[in-house]
Short mmCIF file of C-alpha atoms in Angstrom, two decimals:
data_model
loop_
_atom_site.label_atom_id
_atom_site.label_comp_id
_atom_site.label_asym_id
_atom_site.label_seq_id
_atom_site.Cartn_x
_atom_site.Cartn_y
_atom_site.Cartn_z
CA MET A 22 -0.04 -0.12 0.45
CA LYS A 23 1.37 3.24 -0.56
CA ILE A 24 1.99 5.85 1.62
CA ASN A 25 -0.46 8.47 -0.52
CA GLU A 26 -3.60 5.99 0.24
CA VAL A 27 -2.46 5.50 4.01
CA VAL A 28 -2.59 9.05 4.33
CA SER A 29 -6.12 9.51 2.77
CA LEU A 30 -7.55 6.59 4.21
CA GLU A 31 -6.77 8.12 7.54
CA PHE A 32 -8.69 11.24 6.55
CA LEU A 33 -11.35 10.28 5.39
CA ALA A 34 -11.45 8.17 8.50
CA GLN A 35 -11.12 11.08 10.66
CA MET A 36 -13.96 12.64 8.20
CA ILE A 37 -16.62 9.92 9.50
CA ASN A 38 -15.43 10.06 13.19
CA GLY A 39 -15.94 14.01 12.90
CA LEU A 40 -19.22 14.16 10.76
CA SER A 41 -20.32 11.69 13.54
CA LEU A 42 -19.31 14.09 15.97
CA GLY A 43 -20.95 16.96 14.54
CA SER A 44 -24.24 14.83 13.86
CA ILE A 45 -24.59 15.05 17.77
CA TYR A 46 -23.26 18.52 18.11
CA ALA A 47 -25.86 19.53 15.37
CA LEU A 48 -28.91 17.54 17.12
CA ILE A 49 -28.32 19.39 20.03
CA ALA A 50 -27.73 23.12 18.56
CA LEU A 51 -30.85 22.29 17.11
CA GLY A 52 -32.42 23.10 20.50
CA TYR A 53 -30.45 26.25 21.51
CA THR A 54 -31.45 27.76 18.07
CA MET A 55 -35.19 27.01 18.13
CA VAL A 56 -35.67 27.73 21.40
CA TYR A 57 -34.17 31.06 20.65
CA GLY A 58 -35.77 31.90 16.99
CA ILE A 59 -38.87 31.39 19.40
CA CYS A 60 -38.33 33.01 22.64
CA LYS A 61 -35.37 35.50 21.80
CA MET A 62 -33.31 33.62 25.02
CA LEU A 63 -30.42 31.22 25.67
CA ASN A 64 -31.20 28.37 27.33
CA PHE A 65 -28.09 27.28 28.91
CA ALA A 66 -29.80 24.26 31.10
CA HIS A 67 -30.27 22.52 27.79
CA GLY A 68 -26.89 20.96 27.80
CA ASP A 69 -27.71 19.35 31.00
CA VAL A 70 -30.84 17.77 28.77
CA ILE A 71 -28.21 15.39 27.50
CA MET A 72 -26.98 14.31 30.55
CA VAL A 73 -30.44 13.87 31.81
CA GLY A 74 -30.84 11.67 28.69
CA ALA A 75 -27.96 9.87 28.79
CA TYR A 76 -29.44 8.44 32.67
CA MET A 77 -32.20 7.48 31.46
CA LEU A 78 -30.57 5.32 28.91
CA SER A 79 -28.47 3.75 31.69
CA VAL A 80 -31.32 3.32 34.17
CA ALA A 81 -33.68 1.97 31.31
CA MET A 82 -31.26 -0.26 30.36
CA GLY A 83 -29.34 -1.27 33.42
CA MET A 84 -31.92 -1.56 35.82
CA LEU A 85 -35.17 -1.55 34.07
CA GLY A 86 -33.70 -4.05 31.29
CA LEU A 87 -35.70 -2.27 28.70
CA PRO A 88 -34.24 -3.07 24.73
CA PRO A 89 -32.03 -0.66 23.43
CA VAL A 90 -34.91 0.93 20.93
CA LEU A 91 -37.59 1.32 23.71
CA ALA A 92 -34.53 2.43 26.11
CA ILE A 93 -34.09 5.66 23.27
CA LEU A 94 -38.20 6.24 23.09
CA LEU A 95 -38.25 6.59 26.93
CA SER A 96 -35.86 8.59 27.52
CA MET A 97 -36.88 10.90 24.49
CA VAL A 98 -40.47 11.20 26.51
CA VAL A 99 -38.87 11.60 30.11
CA CYS A 100 -36.87 14.33 28.32
CA ALA A 101 -39.35 16.36 26.25
CA CYS A 102 -41.80 16.25 29.55
CA LEU A 103 -38.39 17.64 31.41
CA GLY A 104 -38.29 20.43 28.79
CA VAL A 105 -41.67 21.56 28.79
CA THR A 106 -41.63 21.43 32.54
CA ILE A 107 -38.60 23.37 32.71
CA GLU A 108 -40.23 26.14 30.74
CA ARG A 109 -43.49 26.16 32.25
CA ILE A 110 -41.94 26.34 35.73
CA ALA A 111 -38.80 28.83 34.93
CA TYR A 112 -39.37 30.48 31.96
CA LYS A 113 -42.92 31.18 31.14
CA PRO A 114 -43.35 33.49 34.34
CA LEU A 115 -40.37 35.81 32.79
CA ARG A 116 -41.79 36.07 29.44
CA ASN A 117 -42.04 39.93 29.89
CA ALA A 118 -38.78 39.92 31.90
CA SER A 119 -34.96 41.56 31.23
CA PRO A 120 -33.08 38.66 28.86
CA LEU A 121 -30.50 39.33 31.54
CA ALA A 122 -33.06 37.70 34.18
CA VAL A 123 -33.91 34.78 31.84
CA LEU A 124 -30.13 33.50 31.68
CA ILE A 125 -29.70 34.04 35.42
CA THR A 126 -32.68 31.95 35.43
CA ALA A 127 -31.18 29.13 32.68
CA ILE A 128 -28.55 28.83 34.31
CA GLY A 129 -29.82 28.17 37.69
CA VAL A 130 -31.80 25.86 35.82
CA SER A 131 -28.90 24.09 34.63
CA TYR A 132 -26.95 24.07 38.32
CA PHE A 133 -29.73 22.83 39.51
CA LEU A 134 -29.86 19.49 36.80
CA GLN A 135 -26.43 18.90 37.45
CA SER A 136 -27.20 18.98 41.67
CA SER A 137 -30.02 16.84 41.07
CA ALA A 138 -28.20 14.38 39.64
CA LEU A 139 -25.73 14.51 41.64
CA LEU A 140 -28.05 14.00 45.09
CA ILE A 141 -29.62 11.25 42.89
CA PHE A 142 -26.44 8.94 41.04
CA GLY A 143 -23.37 10.31 42.92
CA SER A 144 -20.12 11.89 41.59
CA THR A 145 -18.62 8.66 40.30
CA GLN A 146 -19.25 8.53 36.44
CA ARG A 147 -21.58 5.15 35.87
CA LYS A 148 -20.81 2.92 32.95
CA VAL A 149 -23.03 2.84 29.69
CA GLU A 150 -23.67 -0.20 27.54
CA SER A 151 -23.82 1.16 24.12
CA ALA A 152 -27.42 1.28 22.51
CA ILE A 153 -26.00 0.71 19.47
CA ASN A 154 -25.52 -2.61 18.87
CA VAL A 155 -24.35 -1.96 14.86
CA SER A 156 -21.50 -4.27 13.79
CA SER A 157 -18.70 -1.88 11.78
CA VAL A 158 -19.48 -1.54 8.01
CA GLN A 159 -16.59 -2.25 5.78
CA LEU A 160 -16.16 -0.23 2.75
CA GLY A 161 -12.85 -0.93 0.40
CA GLU A 162 -10.11 -0.49 2.76
CA LEU A 163 -12.36 1.79 5.18
CA THR A 164 -14.16 0.76 7.93
CA ILE A 165 -16.39 2.93 9.68
CA GLY A 166 -17.53 2.12 13.29
CA GLY A 167 -21.70 0.76 14.18
CA ASN A 168 -21.64 3.31 16.36
CA ALA A 169 -20.92 6.14 13.95
CA LEU A 170 -23.06 5.04 10.92
CA VAL A 171 -26.26 4.92 12.93
CA THR A 172 -25.37 8.54 14.07
CA LEU A 173 -24.83 9.39 10.73
CA LEU A 174 -28.40 7.44 9.52
CA LEU A 175 -30.34 9.08 12.57
CA THR A 176 -29.72 12.63 12.66
CA ILE A 177 -29.86 12.58 9.02
CA VAL A 178 -33.87 10.91 9.41
CA LEU A 179 -34.22 13.36 12.56
CA MET A 180 -33.16 16.66 10.48
CA THR A 181 -35.24 15.76 7.51
CA GLY A 182 -38.35 15.03 9.44
CA LEU A 183 -37.72 18.51 11.29
CA THR A 184 -37.08 20.34 8.60
CA TRP A 185 -40.57 18.65 6.99
CA PHE A 186 -42.17 19.46 10.09
CA ILE A 187 -41.47 22.77 9.79
CA ASN A 188 -42.43 23.76 6.58
CA HIS A 189 -44.67 21.38 6.13
CA THR A 190 -47.70 21.42 8.60
CA MET A 191 -49.32 24.00 10.18
CA THR A 192 -47.61 24.06 13.96
CA GLY A 193 -44.13 24.34 12.12
CA LYS A 194 -45.44 27.60 10.09
CA ALA A 195 -46.83 28.61 13.62
CA MET A 196 -43.58 28.17 14.86
CA LEU A 197 -41.90 30.31 12.44
CA ALA A 198 -44.60 32.68 12.05
CA VAL A 199 -44.13 33.12 16.46
CA SER A 200 -40.63 33.60 16.24
CA GLU A 201 -40.63 36.10 13.70
CA ASP A 202 -43.42 38.20 14.99
CA LYS A 203 -45.46 36.85 18.80
CA GLY A 204 -48.60 39.57 18.16
CA ALA A 205 -49.22 38.95 14.81
CA ALA A 206 -49.33 35.33 15.30
CA GLN A 207 -52.13 35.64 18.33
CA LEU A 208 -53.83 37.21 15.69
CA MET A 209 -53.90 34.50 13.36
CA GLY A 210 -55.04 32.56 16.67
CA VAL A 211 -52.25 30.74 17.26
CA ASN A 212 -51.36 30.07 21.17
CA VAL A 213 -48.03 31.66 21.89
CA ASN A 214 -47.78 29.25 25.13
CA ARG A 215 -48.84 26.55 23.25
CA THR A 216 -46.12 26.72 20.34
CA ILE A 217 -43.32 27.83 22.80
CA ALA A 218 -44.29 24.52 24.84
CA THR A 219 -43.95 22.75 21.56
CA THR A 220 -40.85 23.37 20.96
CA PHE A 221 -38.79 23.41 23.91
CA LEU A 222 -40.41 19.64 23.30
CA ILE A 223 -39.21 18.90 20.05
CA GLY A 224 -35.87 20.29 21.53
CA SER A 225 -35.83 18.20 24.60
CA ALA A 226 -36.14 15.12 22.63
CA LEU A 227 -33.21 15.60 20.44
CA ALA A 228 -31.22 16.43 22.95
CA ALA A 229 -32.19 13.15 24.46
CA VAL A 230 -31.38 11.38 20.98
CA ALA A 231 -27.92 13.73 21.31
CA GLY A 232 -27.36 12.29 24.41
CA VAL A 233 -27.60 8.41 23.82
CA LEU A 234 -26.15 8.80 20.98
CA PHE A 235 -23.03 10.61 22.94
CA ILE A 236 -23.20 8.61 25.49
CA SER A 237 -23.14 5.00 23.13
CA SER A 238 -19.80 6.55 21.77
CA TYR A 239 -18.54 8.02 25.28
CA GLY A 240 -19.18 4.88 27.24
CA PHE A 241 -20.02 7.22 30.76
CA VAL A 242 -22.37 9.68 32.32
CA GLY A 243 -21.72 11.82 34.76
CA PRO A 244 -23.80 14.84 36.63
CA TYR A 245 -21.33 17.29 34.28
CA THR A 246 -21.38 15.18 31.61
CA GLY A 247 -23.95 17.77 29.35
CA ALA A 248 -22.03 20.54 29.72
CA MET A 249 -18.92 20.37 27.37
CA PRO A 250 -21.32 18.84 24.35
CA GLY A 251 -24.11 22.02 25.36
CA ILE A 252 -21.53 24.49 25.15
CA LYS A 253 -19.85 23.04 21.98
CA ALA A 254 -23.15 22.60 20.49
CA PHE A 255 -24.15 26.47 21.63
CA VAL A 256 -20.95 27.53 19.93
CA ALA A 257 -22.26 25.29 16.34
CA ALA A 258 -25.81 27.36 16.53
CA VAL A 259 -24.27 30.76 17.07
CA LEU A 260 -21.26 29.89 14.06
CA GLY A 261 -24.52 28.75 12.03
CA GLY A 262 -26.71 31.63 13.19
CA ILE A 263 -28.78 31.13 16.17
CA GLY A 264 -32.28 31.06 15.15
CA SER A 265 -32.11 29.78 11.64
CA VAL A 266 -32.47 25.90 11.67
CA PRO A 267 -30.61 24.95 8.04
CA GLY A 268 -27.61 27.37 10.57
CA ALA A 269 -27.64 25.17 13.72
CA MET A 270 -27.37 21.65 11.49
CA LEU A 271 -24.54 23.24 9.40
CA GLY A 272 -22.60 24.80 12.13
CA GLY A 273 -23.10 21.48 14.10
CA ILE A 274 -21.25 19.27 11.12
CA LEU A 275 -18.37 21.77 11.02
CA LEU A 276 -17.44 21.91 14.32
CA GLY A 277 -17.35 18.30 14.49
CA LEU A 278 -14.95 18.17 11.28
CA ILE A 279 -13.00 20.77 12.65
CA GLU A 280 -12.28 19.74 15.90
CA SER A 281 -12.10 15.52 14.52
CA LEU A 282 -9.78 16.71 11.72
CA SER A 283 -7.69 19.16 14.49
CA LYS A 284 -7.68 16.04 17.06
CA ALA A 285 -6.20 14.13 14.38
CA TYR A 286 -3.58 16.57 12.69
CA ILE A 287 -2.78 19.16 14.96
CA SER A 288 -2.69 18.65 18.23
CA THR A 289 -5.24 17.19 20.91
CA GLN A 290 -4.74 19.92 23.76
CA LEU A 291 -5.34 22.49 20.74
CA ALA A 292 -8.88 21.42 19.40
CA ASP A 293 -11.02 23.10 21.56
CA ALA A 294 -8.80 26.06 21.30
CA ILE A 295 -9.19 25.45 17.99
CA VAL A 296 -12.82 25.03 17.62
CA PHE A 297 -13.40 28.22 19.80
CA GLY A 298 -11.09 29.87 17.78
CA VAL A 299 -13.19 29.44 14.31
CA LEU A 300 -16.01 30.77 16.03
CA ILE A 301 -14.30 34.36 17.46
CA VAL A 302 -12.87 34.41 13.59
CA VAL A 303 -16.38 33.91 12.06
CA LEU A 304 -18.41 36.14 14.08
CA LEU A 305 -15.76 39.02 13.40
CA VAL A 306 -16.30 38.59 9.56
CA LYS A 307 -19.71 37.47 9.85
CA PRO A 308 -21.88 38.37 12.87
CA THR A 309 -24.72 37.08 12.34
CA GLY A 310 -23.49 33.47 11.79
CA LEU A 311 -23.28 31.53 8.31
CA LEU A 312 -26.66 31.21 8.07
CA GLY A 313 -27.96 33.91 10.32
CA LYS A 314 -29.96 37.05 8.84
CA LYS A 315 -30.01 40.07 10.06
CA ARG A 316 -33.87 41.56 10.49
CA THR A 317 -34.13 44.51 8.60
CA GLU A 318 -37.54 46.16 10.02
CA LYS A 319 -39.61 47.52 7.18
CA VAL A 320 -41.68 50.76 8.48
CA MET B 9 -78.00 45.01 19.02
CA ALA B 10 -74.58 46.50 17.80
CA LEU B 11 -72.10 43.93 16.38
CA LEU B 12 -69.02 45.45 18.82
CA ARG B 13 -69.44 47.51 21.19
CA VAL B 14 -67.02 49.53 22.94
CA GLU B 15 -67.85 51.03 26.82
CA ASN B 16 -65.83 53.00 29.00
CA LEU B 17 -62.77 52.06 27.59
CA GLN B 18 -59.36 52.63 29.77
CA VAL B 19 -55.90 51.79 29.03
CA TYR B 20 -52.38 52.52 30.39
CA TYR B 21 -49.19 51.57 28.95
CA GLY B 22 -47.33 52.13 32.52
CA VAL B 23 -48.47 54.87 34.63
CA ILE B 24 -49.65 57.09 31.34
CA GLN B 25 -53.13 56.60 30.39
CA ALA B 26 -53.26 55.90 26.66
CA VAL B 27 -56.91 55.38 26.26
CA LYS B 28 -59.14 57.31 28.51
CA GLY B 29 -63.25 55.70 28.91
CA ILE B 30 -64.05 56.06 25.22
CA SER B 31 -67.16 54.16 24.18
CA PHE B 32 -68.63 53.59 20.49
CA GLU B 33 -69.94 50.69 18.56
CA VAL B 34 -69.89 49.20 15.37
CA ASN B 35 -73.19 47.78 13.96
CA GLN B 36 -73.49 45.04 11.61
CA GLY B 37 -72.51 45.69 8.05
CA GLU B 38 -71.10 49.75 8.32
CA ILE B 39 -67.57 50.58 7.93
CA VAL B 40 -67.01 52.60 10.92
CA ALA B 41 -63.65 55.19 11.03
CA LEU B 42 -61.81 56.25 14.25
CA ILE B 43 -59.95 59.35 12.77
CA GLY B 44 -57.33 62.04 15.00
CA ALA B 45 -54.08 62.53 14.76
CA ASN B 46 -50.34 61.11 16.02
CA GLY B 47 -50.87 59.62 19.57
CA ALA B 48 -55.00 59.80 19.90
CA GLY B 49 -54.88 55.94 20.91
CA LYS B 50 -56.34 55.30 17.97
CA THR B 51 -54.14 51.83 17.46
CA THR B 52 -54.30 51.16 21.61
CA VAL B 53 -58.09 51.08 20.82
CA LEU B 54 -57.36 48.43 18.59
CA HIS B 55 -55.47 46.28 20.15
CA THR B 56 -57.29 46.11 23.07
CA VAL B 57 -59.70 45.34 21.72
CA THR B 58 -58.32 42.43 19.64
CA GLY B 59 -56.47 41.40 22.98
CA LEU B 60 -52.67 42.34 22.26
CA VAL B 61 -52.87 45.61 24.74
CA PRO B 62 -54.52 44.54 28.21
CA ALA B 63 -57.30 47.24 29.21
CA LYS B 64 -57.27 48.49 33.00
CA ALA B 65 -60.78 49.11 32.57
CA GLY B 66 -64.26 49.34 30.64
CA SER B 67 -65.95 46.51 28.96
CA ILE B 68 -65.54 45.15 25.50
CA THR B 69 -68.57 42.97 24.01
CA PHE B 70 -68.54 41.55 20.27
CA ASN B 71 -71.57 39.23 19.14
CA GLY B 72 -72.79 39.52 22.97
CA VAL B 73 -69.53 37.83 24.24
CA ASP B 74 -67.10 39.47 26.48
CA LEU B 75 -63.80 40.08 25.33
CA MET B 76 -61.41 41.60 27.86
CA LYS B 77 -62.15 38.02 29.48
CA THR B 78 -61.04 36.07 25.94
CA PRO B 79 -57.48 35.24 25.41
CA ALA B 80 -55.92 37.26 21.96
CA HIS B 81 -55.84 34.02 19.96
CA LYS B 82 -59.64 33.10 20.71
CA ILE B 83 -61.19 35.99 19.41
CA VAL B 84 -59.90 35.54 15.24
CA SER B 85 -61.91 32.36 15.49
CA MET B 86 -65.05 34.39 17.19
CA GLY B 87 -65.03 36.33 13.57
CA MET B 88 -63.13 39.25 14.39
CA ALA B 89 -59.82 39.82 11.81
CA HIS B 90 -57.32 42.62 12.35
CA VAL B 91 -54.65 44.04 10.00
CA PRO B 92 -52.06 45.79 11.89
CA GLU B 93 -50.57 48.56 12.02
CA GLY B 94 -47.54 48.25 9.56
CA ARG B 95 -49.21 45.29 8.32
CA ARG B 96 -46.86 42.89 9.89
CA ILE B 97 -47.05 40.22 7.39
CA PHE B 98 -44.50 37.59 8.36
CA GLN B 99 -41.63 38.48 5.77
CA GLU B 100 -39.85 35.44 5.85
CA LEU B 101 -42.66 33.53 4.85
CA THR B 102 -43.93 32.86 1.22
CA VAL B 103 -47.34 34.50 0.08
CA TYR B 104 -48.70 31.71 0.34
CA GLU B 105 -47.68 30.75 3.58
CA ASN B 106 -48.96 33.80 5.20
CA LEU B 107 -52.47 33.35 3.46
CA GLN B 108 -52.04 29.94 5.25
CA MET B 109 -51.54 31.45 8.68
CA GLY B 110 -55.04 33.46 7.84
CA ALA B 111 -56.95 30.35 8.42
CA PHE B 112 -54.87 28.87 10.79
CA THR B 113 -58.26 28.30 13.15
CA ARG B 114 -59.93 27.19 10.20
CA ARG B 115 -60.36 23.03 9.51
CA ASP B 116 -62.70 22.81 6.40
CA LYS B 117 -60.05 22.56 3.55
CA ALA B 118 -62.70 23.12 1.12
CA GLU B 119 -64.00 26.28 2.63
CA ILE B 120 -60.58 27.30 2.96
CA ALA B 121 -60.05 27.11 -0.70
CA GLU B 122 -62.89 28.95 -1.42
CA SER B 123 -61.62 31.97 0.78
CA LEU B 124 -58.61 31.89 -1.01
CA GLU B 125 -60.10 32.08 -4.42
CA MET B 126 -61.79 35.05 -3.22
CA VAL B 127 -59.12 36.84 -1.57
CA TYR B 128 -56.85 36.01 -4.68
CA ALA B 129 -60.08 37.59 -6.90
CA HIS B 130 -59.81 40.89 -4.71
CA PHE B 131 -55.69 40.85 -5.00
CA PRO B 132 -54.88 39.00 -8.57
CA ARG B 133 -51.30 40.77 -7.70
CA LEU B 134 -51.12 37.96 -4.68
CA GLU B 135 -52.03 34.80 -7.34
CA GLU B 136 -49.07 35.88 -9.50
CA ARG B 137 -46.73 36.25 -6.38
CA LYS B 138 -48.21 33.74 -4.54
CA LYS B 139 -44.47 31.48 -4.12
CA GLN B 140 -42.55 34.85 -3.27
CA ILE B 141 -41.20 35.43 -0.31
CA ALA B 142 -43.23 37.79 1.34
CA GLY B 143 -40.55 40.23 2.74
CA THR B 144 -39.71 40.72 -1.01
CA LEU B 145 -42.91 42.64 -2.03
CA SER B 146 -43.58 46.20 -2.22
CA GLY B 147 -45.19 48.28 0.57
CA GLY B 148 -48.70 48.05 -1.28
CA GLU B 149 -48.39 44.75 -2.36
CA GLN B 150 -47.37 43.46 1.66
CA GLN B 151 -50.91 45.97 2.40
CA MET B 152 -52.98 43.34 0.09
CA LEU B 153 -51.37 40.63 1.86
CA ALA B 154 -52.40 41.74 5.27
CA ILE B 155 -55.81 42.73 4.06
CA GLY B 156 -55.79 39.05 2.15
CA ARG B 157 -54.57 37.05 5.27
CA ALA B 158 -57.24 39.05 7.88
CA LEU B 159 -59.76 37.93 5.20
CA MET B 160 -58.77 33.95 5.28
CA SER B 161 -60.12 33.86 9.06
CA LYS B 162 -63.58 34.26 7.18
CA PRO B 163 -64.45 37.50 9.33
CA SER B 164 -67.70 39.17 10.41
CA ILE B 165 -65.50 42.30 10.99
CA ILE B 166 -62.32 43.32 10.30
CA LEU B 167 -60.19 45.91 12.07
CA MET B 168 -57.96 47.66 9.82
CA ASP B 169 -55.41 50.32 11.15
CA GLU B 170 -53.86 52.81 8.87
CA PRO B 171 -54.12 50.51 5.39
CA SER B 172 -53.00 53.71 3.67
CA MET B 173 -49.99 54.06 5.88
CA GLY B 174 -46.83 54.52 3.28
CA LEU B 175 -48.29 54.19 0.03
CA SER B 176 -48.44 55.95 -2.77
CA PRO B 177 -51.76 57.52 -3.69
CA LEU B 178 -52.58 55.62 -6.66
CA PHE B 179 -51.99 52.45 -3.77
CA VAL B 180 -53.76 54.19 -1.30
CA SER B 181 -57.17 54.66 -4.15
CA GLU B 182 -56.90 51.17 -5.02
CA ILE B 183 -56.89 49.99 -1.09
CA PHE B 184 -59.72 51.93 0.20
CA ALA B 185 -61.91 50.47 -3.16
CA ILE B 186 -60.80 46.85 -1.92
CA ILE B 187 -62.59 47.97 1.46
CA GLN B 188 -65.46 48.73 -0.19
CA GLU B 189 -65.94 45.64 -1.99
CA ILE B 190 -65.15 43.66 0.68
CA ASN B 191 -68.04 45.34 2.85
CA LYS B 192 -70.03 45.06 0.14
CA ALA B 193 -69.77 41.64 0.19
CA GLY B 194 -71.16 41.57 3.52
CA THR B 195 -68.01 42.13 6.14
CA THR B 196 -68.43 44.68 8.60
CA VAL B 197 -65.34 47.05 9.12
CA LEU B 198 -63.29 49.16 11.46
CA ILE B 199 -61.31 51.75 10.50
CA VAL B 200 -58.04 53.83 11.91
CA GLU B 201 -56.97 56.11 9.81
CA GLN B 202 -55.04 59.41 9.91
CA ASN B 203 -56.05 60.04 5.94
CA ALA B 204 -59.25 61.41 7.50
CA LYS B 205 -60.79 62.81 4.04
CA LYS B 206 -60.09 59.37 2.14
CA VAL B 207 -61.73 57.45 4.74
CA LEU B 208 -64.17 59.80 5.56
CA SER B 209 -65.38 59.56 1.87
CA ILE B 210 -66.02 55.74 2.63
CA ALA B 211 -66.87 54.94 6.35
CA ASP B 212 -70.66 55.59 7.48
CA ARG B 213 -70.19 56.68 10.46
CA ALA B 214 -67.13 58.15 12.64
CA TYR B 215 -65.84 58.83 15.76
CA VAL B 216 -62.73 61.37 16.40
CA LEU B 217 -60.08 60.85 18.82
CA GLU B 218 -57.82 63.52 20.40
CA THR B 219 -55.23 62.17 23.39
CA GLY B 220 -57.36 59.11 24.26
CA ASN B 221 -60.77 60.84 24.35
CA ILE B 222 -63.76 60.42 21.74
CA SER B 223 -63.82 64.57 20.99
CA MET B 224 -66.88 64.03 18.56
CA SER B 225 -68.69 61.14 16.14
CA GLY B 226 -71.53 61.19 13.69
CA ASN B 227 -72.34 60.57 10.25
CA ALA B 228 -68.91 60.25 8.07
CA GLN B 229 -70.81 62.71 6.13
CA ASP B 230 -71.75 65.50 8.70
CA LEU B 231 -68.67 65.11 9.98
CA MET B 232 -66.73 65.94 6.80
CA ASN B 233 -68.78 69.02 6.68
CA ASP B 234 -68.19 69.78 10.23
CA ASP B 235 -65.83 73.33 10.45
CA ALA B 236 -63.40 71.65 13.43
CA VAL B 237 -63.29 68.49 12.08
CA LYS B 238 -62.34 70.55 8.44
CA LYS B 239 -59.96 72.62 10.08
CA ALA B 240 -58.27 69.93 11.88
CA TYR B 241 -58.39 66.69 10.03
CA LEU B 242 -59.15 67.81 5.98
CA GLY B 243 -56.85 70.74 5.87
CA GLU B 244 -59.16 73.09 4.75
#
């Protein structure tokens, strides 16, 4: 085998790693961006929903002995309910409050979820068996791991589904309408509170899937498991243009690729710095993010 | 019985009283105008009627139902549509999607299709541009879309807020002609306008608002010939 081939094979493998990691970031980023679009708030507790999803998986499979598919569904349902409850209890009363109050509340919710996990499950990380039992696929000389394959396929399905839902159902269009103009949406008969709750529900269910996928490759879950992927996904949402659904998808994938390629070819230690560096550069050149639009107000 | 009756309505923004106890009514089939200068409280009145702004005191009754106790999103399905000031169409949706949003609370697909056809008949330009993103329409077309969107709910009364704002004189005449058409087809109209001359020429009755109070009211024709109205609002 020639050197060139080994290098390009290695490169392809890293690309697939990056795509799969990026898919997870993208799934989480969707929750950030949808909630921002509709409520103009940064839900910093969103990362911790991933952690709850991962714990749920471990409980459902390890303690309840459920098969993986049921365990994933249970985890999605629990996270969806959690997201809606958080919105109802913590954010809804602050609908007309200052953005700072909402932001601080979101950070408070984040600590609350982490501390609750700490109380219930303790501080040691638990081993979680992978929910994905798919053997790797051989493509010529390239091996694609089962985890990566399932992550990629599931993400494609979910993103296609979400895009279809937003653009082709009246609930989806109501979400777009509310994110643009709550008052005008109300005049059309849209129940704004219910639309916001739906947004939290979808975002949190996607976060649960992301949590399951993340933990299936990582293998351990602890109270702070959600923090880093949460922040990375937030960066992805901002990079793609916060408020933009295609932006979150693009931002997530790009971030995963950059992280994975930096780790492979530049430096493992510097990878995160490079990721955040890219964000700074993009924001300097295009402050609204890659696909973000600047809202122009017509009078 | 009046279709819409507003009694002793008082609205505050913080400590500032924007509407100071006004009463008016709109009967079935009428075009009623609220005229007055900037800041007189005209828009606030409409916003309060459709629930976007809460009232401090007074009552709003529509078809015998107390609107003050009705959440904003339930009002449109009762038969009241509102074309807000500044049009407020959904800029990022297409023309067709905006019209779909207008029929958001309706379920009968055949009836919705009927309304869509009626809107396209009033505004052929909207049909030509149905796939266009609404934010790229001209101001006049956006106003047409805003009115078309309101008609999609098949309202018995339509509230219009400054439909002539920012439009060329040609468009203003077109829009007013269409408002008359809509009224002739059976929809009651409550319209707020600064263009008093134009609106009095199509209205049945009118109320003159001055800093949160109604200073005058009556038959539109009489008001048009009233010396005080002429001097203050018609520039004569």
